[in-house]
mmCIF file with all atom_site columns, C-alpha atoms in Angstrom:
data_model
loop_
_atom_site.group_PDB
_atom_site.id
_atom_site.type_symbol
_atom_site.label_atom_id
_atom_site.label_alt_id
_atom_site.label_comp_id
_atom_site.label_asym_id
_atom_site.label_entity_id
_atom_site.label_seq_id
_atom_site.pdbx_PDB_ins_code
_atom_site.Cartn_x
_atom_site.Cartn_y
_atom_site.Cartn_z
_atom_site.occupancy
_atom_site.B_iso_or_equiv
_atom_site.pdbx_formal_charge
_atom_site.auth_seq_id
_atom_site.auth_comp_id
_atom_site.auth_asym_id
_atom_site.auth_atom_id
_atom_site.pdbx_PDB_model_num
ATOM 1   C CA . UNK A 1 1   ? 39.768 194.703 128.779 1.00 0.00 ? 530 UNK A CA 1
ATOM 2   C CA . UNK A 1 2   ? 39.501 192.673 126.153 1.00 0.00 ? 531 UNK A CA 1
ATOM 3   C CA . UNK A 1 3   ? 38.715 189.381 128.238 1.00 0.00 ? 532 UNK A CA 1
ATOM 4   C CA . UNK A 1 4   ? 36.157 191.648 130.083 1.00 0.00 ? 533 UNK A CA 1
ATOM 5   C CA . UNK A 1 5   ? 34.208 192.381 126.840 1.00 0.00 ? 534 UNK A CA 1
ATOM 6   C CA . UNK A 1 6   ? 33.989 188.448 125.581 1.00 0.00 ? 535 UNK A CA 1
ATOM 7   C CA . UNK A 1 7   ? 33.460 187.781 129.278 1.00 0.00 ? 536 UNK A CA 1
ATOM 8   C CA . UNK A 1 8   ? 29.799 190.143 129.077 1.00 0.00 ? 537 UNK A CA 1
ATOM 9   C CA . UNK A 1 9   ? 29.543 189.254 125.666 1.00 0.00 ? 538 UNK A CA 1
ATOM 10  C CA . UNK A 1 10  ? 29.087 185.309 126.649 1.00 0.00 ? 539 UNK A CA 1
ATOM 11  C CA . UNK A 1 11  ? 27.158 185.775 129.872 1.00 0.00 ? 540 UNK A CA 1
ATOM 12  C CA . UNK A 1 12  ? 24.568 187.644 128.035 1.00 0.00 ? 541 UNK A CA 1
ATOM 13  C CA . UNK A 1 13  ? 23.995 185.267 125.222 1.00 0.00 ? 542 UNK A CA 1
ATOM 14  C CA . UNK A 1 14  ? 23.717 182.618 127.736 1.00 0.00 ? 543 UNK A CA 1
ATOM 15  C CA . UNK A 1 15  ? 21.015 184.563 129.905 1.00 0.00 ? 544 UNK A CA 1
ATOM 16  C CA . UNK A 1 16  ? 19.131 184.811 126.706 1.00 0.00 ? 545 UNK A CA 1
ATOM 17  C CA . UNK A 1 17  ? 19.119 181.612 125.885 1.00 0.00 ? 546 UNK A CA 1
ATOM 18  C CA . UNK A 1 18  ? 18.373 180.701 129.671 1.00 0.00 ? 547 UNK A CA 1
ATOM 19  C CA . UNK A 1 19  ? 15.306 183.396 129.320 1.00 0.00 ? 548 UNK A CA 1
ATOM 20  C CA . UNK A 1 20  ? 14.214 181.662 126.568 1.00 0.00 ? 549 UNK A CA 1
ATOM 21  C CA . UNK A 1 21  ? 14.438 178.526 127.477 1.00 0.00 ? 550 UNK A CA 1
ATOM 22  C CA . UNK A 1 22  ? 12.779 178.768 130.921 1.00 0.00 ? 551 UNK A CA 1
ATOM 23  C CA . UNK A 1 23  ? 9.174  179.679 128.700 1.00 0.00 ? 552 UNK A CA 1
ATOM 24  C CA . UNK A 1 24  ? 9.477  175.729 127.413 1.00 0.00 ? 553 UNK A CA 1
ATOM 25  C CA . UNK A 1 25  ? 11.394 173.758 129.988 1.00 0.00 ? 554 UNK A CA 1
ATOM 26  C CA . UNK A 1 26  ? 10.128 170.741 131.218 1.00 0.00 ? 555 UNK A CA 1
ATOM 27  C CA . UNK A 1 27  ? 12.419 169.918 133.931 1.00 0.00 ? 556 UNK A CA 1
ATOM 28  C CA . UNK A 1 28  ? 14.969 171.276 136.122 1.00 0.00 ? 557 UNK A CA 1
ATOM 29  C CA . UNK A 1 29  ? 18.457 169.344 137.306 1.00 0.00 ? 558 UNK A CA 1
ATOM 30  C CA . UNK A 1 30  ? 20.511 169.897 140.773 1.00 0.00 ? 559 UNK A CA 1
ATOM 31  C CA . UNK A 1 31  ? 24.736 168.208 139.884 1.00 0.00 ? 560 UNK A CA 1
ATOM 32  C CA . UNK A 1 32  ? 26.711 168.176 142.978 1.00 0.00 ? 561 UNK A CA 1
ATOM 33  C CA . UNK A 1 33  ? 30.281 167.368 142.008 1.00 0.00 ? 562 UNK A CA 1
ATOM 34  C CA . UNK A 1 34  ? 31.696 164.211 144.557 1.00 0.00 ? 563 UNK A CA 1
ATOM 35  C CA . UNK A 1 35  ? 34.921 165.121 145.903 1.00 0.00 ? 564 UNK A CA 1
ATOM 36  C CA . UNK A 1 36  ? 36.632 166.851 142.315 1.00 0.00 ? 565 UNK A CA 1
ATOM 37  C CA . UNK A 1 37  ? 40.070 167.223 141.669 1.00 0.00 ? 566 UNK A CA 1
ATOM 38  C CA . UNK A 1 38  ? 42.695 168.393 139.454 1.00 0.00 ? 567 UNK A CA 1
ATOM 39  C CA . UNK A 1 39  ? 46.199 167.809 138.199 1.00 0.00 ? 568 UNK A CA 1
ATOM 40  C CA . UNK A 1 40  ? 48.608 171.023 139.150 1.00 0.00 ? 569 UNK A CA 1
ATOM 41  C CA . UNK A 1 41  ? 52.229 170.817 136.865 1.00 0.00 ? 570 UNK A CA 1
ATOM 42  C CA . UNK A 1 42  ? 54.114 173.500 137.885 1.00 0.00 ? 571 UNK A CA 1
ATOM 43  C CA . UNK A 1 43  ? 57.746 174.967 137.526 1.00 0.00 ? 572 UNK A CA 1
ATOM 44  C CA . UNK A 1 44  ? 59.471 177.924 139.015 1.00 0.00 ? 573 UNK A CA 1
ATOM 45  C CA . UNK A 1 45  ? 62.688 179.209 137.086 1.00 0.00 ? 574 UNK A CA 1
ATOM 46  C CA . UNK A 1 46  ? 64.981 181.637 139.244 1.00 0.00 ? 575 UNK A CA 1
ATOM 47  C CA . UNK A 1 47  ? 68.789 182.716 137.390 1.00 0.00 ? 576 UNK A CA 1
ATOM 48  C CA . UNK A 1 48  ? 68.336 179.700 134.800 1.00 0.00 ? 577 UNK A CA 1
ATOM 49  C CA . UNK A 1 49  ? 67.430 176.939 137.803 1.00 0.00 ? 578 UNK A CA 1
ATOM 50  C CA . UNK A 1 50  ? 64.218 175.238 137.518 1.00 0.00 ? 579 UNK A CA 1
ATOM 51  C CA . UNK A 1 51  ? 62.209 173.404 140.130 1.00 0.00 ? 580 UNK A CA 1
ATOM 52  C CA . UNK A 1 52  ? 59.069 171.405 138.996 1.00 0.00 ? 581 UNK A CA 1
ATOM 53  C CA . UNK A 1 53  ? 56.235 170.132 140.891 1.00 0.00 ? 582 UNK A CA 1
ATOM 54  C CA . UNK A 1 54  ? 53.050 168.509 141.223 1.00 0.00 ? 583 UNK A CA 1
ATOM 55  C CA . UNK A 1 55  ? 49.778 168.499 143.338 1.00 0.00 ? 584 UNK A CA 1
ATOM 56  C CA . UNK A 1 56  ? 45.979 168.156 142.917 1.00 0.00 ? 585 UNK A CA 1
ATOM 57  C CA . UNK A 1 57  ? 43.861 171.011 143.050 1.00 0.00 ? 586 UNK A CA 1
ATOM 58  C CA . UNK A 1 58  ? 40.944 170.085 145.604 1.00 0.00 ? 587 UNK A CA 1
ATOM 59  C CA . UNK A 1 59  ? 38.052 171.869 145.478 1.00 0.00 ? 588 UNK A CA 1
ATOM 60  C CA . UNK A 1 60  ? 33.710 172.277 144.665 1.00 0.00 ? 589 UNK A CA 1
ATOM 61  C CA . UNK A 1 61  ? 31.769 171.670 141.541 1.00 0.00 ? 590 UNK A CA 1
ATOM 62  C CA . UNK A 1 62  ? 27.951 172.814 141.034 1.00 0.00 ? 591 UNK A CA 1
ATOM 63  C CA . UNK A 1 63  ? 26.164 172.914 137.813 1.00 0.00 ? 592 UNK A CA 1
ATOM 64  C CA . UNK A 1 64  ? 22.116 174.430 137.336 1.00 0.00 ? 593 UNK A CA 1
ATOM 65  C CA . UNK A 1 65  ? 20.296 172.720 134.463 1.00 0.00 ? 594 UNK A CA 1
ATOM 66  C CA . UNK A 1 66  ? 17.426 173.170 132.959 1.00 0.00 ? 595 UNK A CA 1
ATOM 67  C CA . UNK A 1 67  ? 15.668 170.908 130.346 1.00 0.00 ? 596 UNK A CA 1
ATOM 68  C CA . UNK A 1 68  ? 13.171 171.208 127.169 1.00 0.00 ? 597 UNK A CA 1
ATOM 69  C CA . UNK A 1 69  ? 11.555 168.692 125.195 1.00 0.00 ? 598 UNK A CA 1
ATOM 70  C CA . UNK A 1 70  ? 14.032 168.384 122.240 1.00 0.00 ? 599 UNK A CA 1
ATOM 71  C CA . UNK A 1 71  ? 16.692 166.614 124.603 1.00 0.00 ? 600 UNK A CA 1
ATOM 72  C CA . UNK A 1 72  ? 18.395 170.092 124.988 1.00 0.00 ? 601 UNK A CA 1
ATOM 73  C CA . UNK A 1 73  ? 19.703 171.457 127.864 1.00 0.00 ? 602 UNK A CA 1
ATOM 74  C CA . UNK A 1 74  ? 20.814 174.934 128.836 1.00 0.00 ? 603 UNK A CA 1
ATOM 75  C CA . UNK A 1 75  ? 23.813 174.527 132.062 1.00 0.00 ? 604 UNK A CA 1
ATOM 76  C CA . UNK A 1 76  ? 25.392 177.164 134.042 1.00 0.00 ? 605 UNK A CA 1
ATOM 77  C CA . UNK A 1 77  ? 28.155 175.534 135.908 1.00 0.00 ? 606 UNK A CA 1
ATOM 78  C CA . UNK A 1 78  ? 30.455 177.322 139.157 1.00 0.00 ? 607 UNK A CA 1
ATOM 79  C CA . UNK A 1 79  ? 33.416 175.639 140.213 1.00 0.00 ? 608 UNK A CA 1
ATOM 80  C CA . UNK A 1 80  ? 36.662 176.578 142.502 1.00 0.00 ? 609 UNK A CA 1
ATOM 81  C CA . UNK A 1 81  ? 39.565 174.273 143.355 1.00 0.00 ? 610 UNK A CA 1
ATOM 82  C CA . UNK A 1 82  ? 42.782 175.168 145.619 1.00 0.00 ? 611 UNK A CA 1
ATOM 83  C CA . UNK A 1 83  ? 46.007 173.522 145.743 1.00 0.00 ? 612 UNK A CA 1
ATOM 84  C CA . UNK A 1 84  ? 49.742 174.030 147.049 1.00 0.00 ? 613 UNK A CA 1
ATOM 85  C CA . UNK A 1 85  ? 53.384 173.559 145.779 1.00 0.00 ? 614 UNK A CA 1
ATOM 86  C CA . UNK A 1 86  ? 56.135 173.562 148.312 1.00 0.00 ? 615 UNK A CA 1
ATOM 87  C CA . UNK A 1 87  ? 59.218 175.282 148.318 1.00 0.00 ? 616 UNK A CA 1
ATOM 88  C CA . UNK A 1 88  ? 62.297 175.063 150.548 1.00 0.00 ? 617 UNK A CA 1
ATOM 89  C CA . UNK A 1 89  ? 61.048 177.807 153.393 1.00 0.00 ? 618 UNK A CA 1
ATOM 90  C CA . UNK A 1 90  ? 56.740 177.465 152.373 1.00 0.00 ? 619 UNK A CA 1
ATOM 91  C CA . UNK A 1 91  ? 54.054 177.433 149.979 1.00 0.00 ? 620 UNK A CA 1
ATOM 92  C CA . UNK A 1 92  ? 52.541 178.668 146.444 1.00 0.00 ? 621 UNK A CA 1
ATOM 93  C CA . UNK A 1 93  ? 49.003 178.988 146.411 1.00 0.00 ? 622 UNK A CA 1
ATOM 94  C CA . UNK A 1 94  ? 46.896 178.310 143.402 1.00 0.00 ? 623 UNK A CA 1
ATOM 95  C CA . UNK A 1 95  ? 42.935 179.360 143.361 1.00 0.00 ? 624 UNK A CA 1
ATOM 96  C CA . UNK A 1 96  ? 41.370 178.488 140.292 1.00 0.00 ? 625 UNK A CA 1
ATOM 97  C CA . UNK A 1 97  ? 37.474 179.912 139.894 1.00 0.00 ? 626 UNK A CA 1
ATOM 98  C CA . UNK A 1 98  ? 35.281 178.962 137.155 1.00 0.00 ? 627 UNK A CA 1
ATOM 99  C CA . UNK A 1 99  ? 32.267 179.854 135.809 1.00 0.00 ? 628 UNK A CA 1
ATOM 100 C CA . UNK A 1 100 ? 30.951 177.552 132.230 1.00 0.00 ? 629 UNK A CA 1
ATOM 101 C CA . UNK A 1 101 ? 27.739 178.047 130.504 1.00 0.00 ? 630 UNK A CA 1
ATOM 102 C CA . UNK A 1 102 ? 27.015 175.409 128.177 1.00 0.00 ? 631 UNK A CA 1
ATOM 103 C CA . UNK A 1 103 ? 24.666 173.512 125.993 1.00 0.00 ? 632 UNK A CA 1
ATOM 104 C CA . UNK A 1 104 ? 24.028 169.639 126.344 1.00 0.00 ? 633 UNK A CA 1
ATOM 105 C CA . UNK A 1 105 ? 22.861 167.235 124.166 1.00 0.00 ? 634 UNK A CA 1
ATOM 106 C CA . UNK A 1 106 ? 21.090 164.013 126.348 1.00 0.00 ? 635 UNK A CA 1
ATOM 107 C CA . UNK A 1 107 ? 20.693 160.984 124.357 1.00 0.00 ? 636 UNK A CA 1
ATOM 108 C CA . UNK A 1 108 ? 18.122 158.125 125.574 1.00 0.00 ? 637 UNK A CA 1
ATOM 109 C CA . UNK A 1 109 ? 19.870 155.070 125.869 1.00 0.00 ? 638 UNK A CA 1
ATOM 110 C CA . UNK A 1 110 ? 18.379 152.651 127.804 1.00 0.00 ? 639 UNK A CA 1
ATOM 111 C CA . UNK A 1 111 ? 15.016 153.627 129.952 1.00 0.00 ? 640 UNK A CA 1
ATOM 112 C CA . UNK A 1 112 ? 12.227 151.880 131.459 1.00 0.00 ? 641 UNK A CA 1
ATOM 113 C CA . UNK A 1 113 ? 9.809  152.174 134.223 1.00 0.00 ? 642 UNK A CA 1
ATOM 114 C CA . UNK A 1 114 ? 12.382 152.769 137.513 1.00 0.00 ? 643 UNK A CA 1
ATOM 115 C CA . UNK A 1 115 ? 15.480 152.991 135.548 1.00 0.00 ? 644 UNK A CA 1
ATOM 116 C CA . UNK A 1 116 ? 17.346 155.416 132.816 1.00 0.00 ? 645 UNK A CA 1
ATOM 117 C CA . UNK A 1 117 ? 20.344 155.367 131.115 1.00 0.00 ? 646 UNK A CA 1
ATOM 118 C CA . UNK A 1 118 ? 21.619 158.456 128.612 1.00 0.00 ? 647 UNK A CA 1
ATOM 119 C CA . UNK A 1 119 ? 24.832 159.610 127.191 1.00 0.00 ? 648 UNK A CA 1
ATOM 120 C CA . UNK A 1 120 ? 25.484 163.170 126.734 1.00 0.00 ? 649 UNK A CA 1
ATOM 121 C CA . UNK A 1 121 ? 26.909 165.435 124.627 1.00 0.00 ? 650 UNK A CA 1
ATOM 122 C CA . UNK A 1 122 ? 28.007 169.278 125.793 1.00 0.00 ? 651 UNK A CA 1
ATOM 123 C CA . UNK A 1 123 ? 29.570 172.163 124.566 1.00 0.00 ? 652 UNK A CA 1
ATOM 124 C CA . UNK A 1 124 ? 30.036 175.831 126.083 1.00 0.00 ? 653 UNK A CA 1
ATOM 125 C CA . UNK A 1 125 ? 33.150 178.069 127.355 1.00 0.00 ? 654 UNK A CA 1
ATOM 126 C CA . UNK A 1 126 ? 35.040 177.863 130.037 1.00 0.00 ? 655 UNK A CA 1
ATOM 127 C CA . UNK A 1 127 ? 35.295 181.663 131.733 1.00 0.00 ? 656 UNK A CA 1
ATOM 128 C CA . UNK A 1 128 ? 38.453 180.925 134.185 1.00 0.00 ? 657 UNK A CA 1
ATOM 129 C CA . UNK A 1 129 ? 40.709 183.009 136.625 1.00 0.00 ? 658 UNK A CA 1
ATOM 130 C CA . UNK A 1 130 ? 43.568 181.522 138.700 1.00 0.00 ? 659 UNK A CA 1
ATOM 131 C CA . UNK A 1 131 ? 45.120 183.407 141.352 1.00 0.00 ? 660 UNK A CA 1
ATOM 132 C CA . UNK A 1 132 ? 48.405 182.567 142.744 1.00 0.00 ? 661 UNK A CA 1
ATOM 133 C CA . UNK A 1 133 ? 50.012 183.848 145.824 1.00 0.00 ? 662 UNK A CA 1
ATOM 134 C CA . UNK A 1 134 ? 53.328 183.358 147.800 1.00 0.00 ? 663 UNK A CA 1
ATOM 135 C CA . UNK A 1 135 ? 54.275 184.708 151.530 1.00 0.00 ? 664 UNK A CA 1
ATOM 136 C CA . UNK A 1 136 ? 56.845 187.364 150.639 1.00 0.00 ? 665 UNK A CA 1
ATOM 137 C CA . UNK A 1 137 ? 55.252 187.804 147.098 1.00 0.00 ? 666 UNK A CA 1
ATOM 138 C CA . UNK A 1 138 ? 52.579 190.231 145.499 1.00 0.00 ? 667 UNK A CA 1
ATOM 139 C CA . UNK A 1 139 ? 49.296 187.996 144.738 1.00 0.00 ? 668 UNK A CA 1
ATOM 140 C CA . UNK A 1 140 ? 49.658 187.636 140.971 1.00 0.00 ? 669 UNK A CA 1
ATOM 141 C CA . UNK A 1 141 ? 46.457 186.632 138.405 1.00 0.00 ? 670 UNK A CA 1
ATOM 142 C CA . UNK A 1 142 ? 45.699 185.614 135.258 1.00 0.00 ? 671 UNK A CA 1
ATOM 143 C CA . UNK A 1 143 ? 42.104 185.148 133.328 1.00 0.00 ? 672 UNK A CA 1
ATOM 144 C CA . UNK A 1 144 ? 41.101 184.019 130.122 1.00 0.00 ? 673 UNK A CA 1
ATOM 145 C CA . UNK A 1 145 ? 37.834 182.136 128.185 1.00 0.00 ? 674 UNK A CA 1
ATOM 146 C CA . UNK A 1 146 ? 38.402 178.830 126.840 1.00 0.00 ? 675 UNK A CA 1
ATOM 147 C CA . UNK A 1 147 ? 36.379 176.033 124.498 1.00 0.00 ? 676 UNK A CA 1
ATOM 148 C CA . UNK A 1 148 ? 34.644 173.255 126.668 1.00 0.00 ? 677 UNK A CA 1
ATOM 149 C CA . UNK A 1 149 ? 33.782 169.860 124.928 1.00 0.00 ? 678 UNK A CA 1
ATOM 150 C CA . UNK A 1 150 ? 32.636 167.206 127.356 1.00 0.00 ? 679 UNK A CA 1
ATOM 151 C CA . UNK A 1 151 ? 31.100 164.104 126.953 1.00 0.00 ? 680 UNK A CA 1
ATOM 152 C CA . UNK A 1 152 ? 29.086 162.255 129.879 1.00 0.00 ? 681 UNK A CA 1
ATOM 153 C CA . UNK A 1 153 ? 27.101 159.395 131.145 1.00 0.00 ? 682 UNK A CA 1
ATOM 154 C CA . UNK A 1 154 ? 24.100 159.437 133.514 1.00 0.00 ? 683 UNK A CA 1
ATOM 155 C CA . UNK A 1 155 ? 22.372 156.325 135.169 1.00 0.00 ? 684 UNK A CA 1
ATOM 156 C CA . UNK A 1 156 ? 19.655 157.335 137.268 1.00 0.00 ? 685 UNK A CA 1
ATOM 157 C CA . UNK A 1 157 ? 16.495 155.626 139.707 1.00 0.00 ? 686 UNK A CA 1
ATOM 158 C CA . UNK A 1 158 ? 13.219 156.761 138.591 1.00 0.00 ? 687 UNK A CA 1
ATOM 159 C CA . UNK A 1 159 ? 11.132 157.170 141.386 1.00 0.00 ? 688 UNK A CA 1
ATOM 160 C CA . UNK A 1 160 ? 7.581  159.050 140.116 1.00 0.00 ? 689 UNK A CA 1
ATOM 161 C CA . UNK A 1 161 ? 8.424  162.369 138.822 1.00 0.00 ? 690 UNK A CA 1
ATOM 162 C CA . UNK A 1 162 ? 11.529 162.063 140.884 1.00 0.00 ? 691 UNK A CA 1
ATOM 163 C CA . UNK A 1 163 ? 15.165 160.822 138.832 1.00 0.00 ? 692 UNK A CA 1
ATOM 164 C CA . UNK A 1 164 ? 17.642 159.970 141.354 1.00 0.00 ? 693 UNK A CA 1
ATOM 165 C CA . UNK A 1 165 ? 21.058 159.230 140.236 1.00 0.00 ? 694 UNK A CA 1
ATOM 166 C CA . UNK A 1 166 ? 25.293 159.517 139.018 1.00 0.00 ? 695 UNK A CA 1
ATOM 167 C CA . UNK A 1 167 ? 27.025 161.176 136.250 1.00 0.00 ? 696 UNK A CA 1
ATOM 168 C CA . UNK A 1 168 ? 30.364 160.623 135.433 1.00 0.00 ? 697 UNK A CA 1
ATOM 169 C CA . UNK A 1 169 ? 31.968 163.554 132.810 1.00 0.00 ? 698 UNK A CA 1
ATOM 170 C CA . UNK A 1 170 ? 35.216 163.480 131.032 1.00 0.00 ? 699 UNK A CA 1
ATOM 171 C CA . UNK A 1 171 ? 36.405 166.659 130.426 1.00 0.00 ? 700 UNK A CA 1
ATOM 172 C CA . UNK A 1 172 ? 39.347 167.578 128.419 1.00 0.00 ? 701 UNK A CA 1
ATOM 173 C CA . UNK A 1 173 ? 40.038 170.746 129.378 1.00 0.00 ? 702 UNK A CA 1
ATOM 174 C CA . UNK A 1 174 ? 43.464 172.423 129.696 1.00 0.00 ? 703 UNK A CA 1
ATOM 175 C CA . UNK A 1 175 ? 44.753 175.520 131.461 1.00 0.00 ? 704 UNK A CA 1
ATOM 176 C CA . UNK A 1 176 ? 48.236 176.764 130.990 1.00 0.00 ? 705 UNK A CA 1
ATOM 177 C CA . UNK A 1 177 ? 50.143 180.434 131.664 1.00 0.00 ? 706 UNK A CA 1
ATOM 178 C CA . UNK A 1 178 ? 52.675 181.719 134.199 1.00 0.00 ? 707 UNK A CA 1
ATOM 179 C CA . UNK A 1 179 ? 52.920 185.082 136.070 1.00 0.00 ? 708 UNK A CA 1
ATOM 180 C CA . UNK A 1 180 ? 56.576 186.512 136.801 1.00 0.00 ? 709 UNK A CA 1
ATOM 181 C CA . UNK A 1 181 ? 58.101 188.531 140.643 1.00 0.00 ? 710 UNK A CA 1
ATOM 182 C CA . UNK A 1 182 ? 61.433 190.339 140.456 1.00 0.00 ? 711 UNK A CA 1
ATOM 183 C CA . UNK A 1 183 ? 63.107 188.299 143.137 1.00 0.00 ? 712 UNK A CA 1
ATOM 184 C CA . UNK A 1 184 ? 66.429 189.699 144.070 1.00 0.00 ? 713 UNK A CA 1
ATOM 185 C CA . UNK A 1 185 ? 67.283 191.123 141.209 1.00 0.00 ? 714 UNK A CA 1
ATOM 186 C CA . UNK A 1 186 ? 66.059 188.885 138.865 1.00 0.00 ? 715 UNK A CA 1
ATOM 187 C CA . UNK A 1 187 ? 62.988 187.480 137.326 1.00 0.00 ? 716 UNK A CA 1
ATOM 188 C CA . UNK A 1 188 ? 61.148 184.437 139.005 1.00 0.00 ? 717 UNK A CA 1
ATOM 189 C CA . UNK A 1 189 ? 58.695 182.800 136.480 1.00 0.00 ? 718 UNK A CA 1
ATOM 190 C CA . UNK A 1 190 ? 56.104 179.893 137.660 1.00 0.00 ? 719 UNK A CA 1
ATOM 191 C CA . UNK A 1 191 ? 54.450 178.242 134.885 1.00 0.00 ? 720 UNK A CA 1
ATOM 192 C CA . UNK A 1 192 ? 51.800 176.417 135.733 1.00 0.00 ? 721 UNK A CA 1
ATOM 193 C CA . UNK A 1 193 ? 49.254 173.494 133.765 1.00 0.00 ? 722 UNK A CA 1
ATOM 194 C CA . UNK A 1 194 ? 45.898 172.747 135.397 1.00 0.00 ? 723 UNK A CA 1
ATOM 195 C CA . UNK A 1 195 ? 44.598 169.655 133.655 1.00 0.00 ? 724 UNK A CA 1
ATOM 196 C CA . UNK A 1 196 ? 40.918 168.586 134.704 1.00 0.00 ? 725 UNK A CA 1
ATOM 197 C CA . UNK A 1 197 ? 40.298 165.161 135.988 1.00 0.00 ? 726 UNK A CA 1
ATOM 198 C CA . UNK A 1 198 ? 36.952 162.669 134.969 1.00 0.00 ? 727 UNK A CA 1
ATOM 199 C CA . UNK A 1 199 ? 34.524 164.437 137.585 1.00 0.00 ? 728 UNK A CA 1
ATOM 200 C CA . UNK A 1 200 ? 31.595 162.343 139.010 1.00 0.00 ? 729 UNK A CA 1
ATOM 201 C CA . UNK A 1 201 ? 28.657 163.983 139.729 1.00 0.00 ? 730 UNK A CA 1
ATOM 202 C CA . UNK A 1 202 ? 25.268 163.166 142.294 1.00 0.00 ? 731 UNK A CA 1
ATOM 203 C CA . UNK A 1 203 ? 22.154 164.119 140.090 1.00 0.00 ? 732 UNK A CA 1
ATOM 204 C CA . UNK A 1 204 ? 18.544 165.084 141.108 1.00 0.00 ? 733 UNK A CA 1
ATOM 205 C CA . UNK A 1 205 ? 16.041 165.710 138.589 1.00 0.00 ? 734 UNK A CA 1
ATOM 206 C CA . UNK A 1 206 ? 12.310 166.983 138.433 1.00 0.00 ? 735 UNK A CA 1
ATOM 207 C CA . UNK A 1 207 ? 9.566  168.434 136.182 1.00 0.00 ? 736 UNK A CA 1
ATOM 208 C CA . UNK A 1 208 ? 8.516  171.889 136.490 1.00 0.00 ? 737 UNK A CA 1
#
């Protein structure tokens, strides 16, 4: 419940700020995440045995920016990734959904007539759920909000009101928790770490 209330209490700040914000931007921004990935560490323990594992999460990446004059930016940013971890008859599944409004900072540093260069700056939270399933198992889930700090470059074509171009982000963000089955008696507990990878990103950006 409690995760619910910081949950509304963040998304409505943000939509504020987006409201706001939309009266003085000056441009909007399209990021389509190329092929994103993270790092799954898992381990199952069962009567005191443990088995460990490791897999990317595969998945989509999407972020909806919009820009002002003072090199601010207001971000909403949706993201879900899948991955599996074997054991010796089939498979856990892990889903992990995202959803990360933030605030970036876009420093100049390098532009000219048909070429820009800025580094970048942002800071937000990271509203998360991961859901993880098994064959002969209930679907188990676990949720939470987490600090984002990320920094960025972007190198773009400018092409008349038209910037054309890559960003490459290096986040550092961490997930970690477990969920728990009574399996024959006894408790089976699979921890799991989801650690994000450097993401690059295809960027369009115009003036409104």
């Amino acid at each position: 419940m409690i995760k619910l209330i910081i949950r509304y209490i963040v998304m409505t700040c943000f939509s504020t700020l987006i409201f706001w914000n939309q009266c003085f931007a000056t441009e909007l921004e399209l990021d389509v995440g190329i092929n994103t990935k993270y790092k799954l560490e898992t381990k199952e323990t069962w009567r005191g045995y443990d088995r460990i594992s490791n897999a990317d999460l595969n998945g989509n990446d999407i972020r909806f920016v919009y820009g002002a004059d003072n090199d601010l930016s207001w971000v909403i940013r949706y993201s879900d990734h899948q991955g599996e971890t074997p054991t010796s008859s089939a498979y856990f599944t892990i889903n992990l959904n995202e959803i990360t409004p933030f605030v970036r900072y876009d420093h100049s540093l390098f532009e000219n007539d048909g070429w820009i260069v800025e580094g970048q700056i942002a800071a937000g939270f990271n509203l998360y759920k991961t859901t993880i399933s098994y064959p002969s198992f209930e679907t188990k889930s676990t949720s939470g909000v987490g600090f984002m700090l990320e920094p960025s470059i972007f190198t773009g074509l400018k092409n008349e009101n038209l910037i054309f171009g890559l960003g490459l982000n290096l986040p550092f963000d961490t997930y970690k928790d477990n969920v728990e089955w009574i399996h024959r008696g006894s408790y089976l507990t699979y921890h799991y770490s989801i650690t994000k990878t450097p993401v690059l990103y295809l960027i369009i950006r115009f003036p409104i």
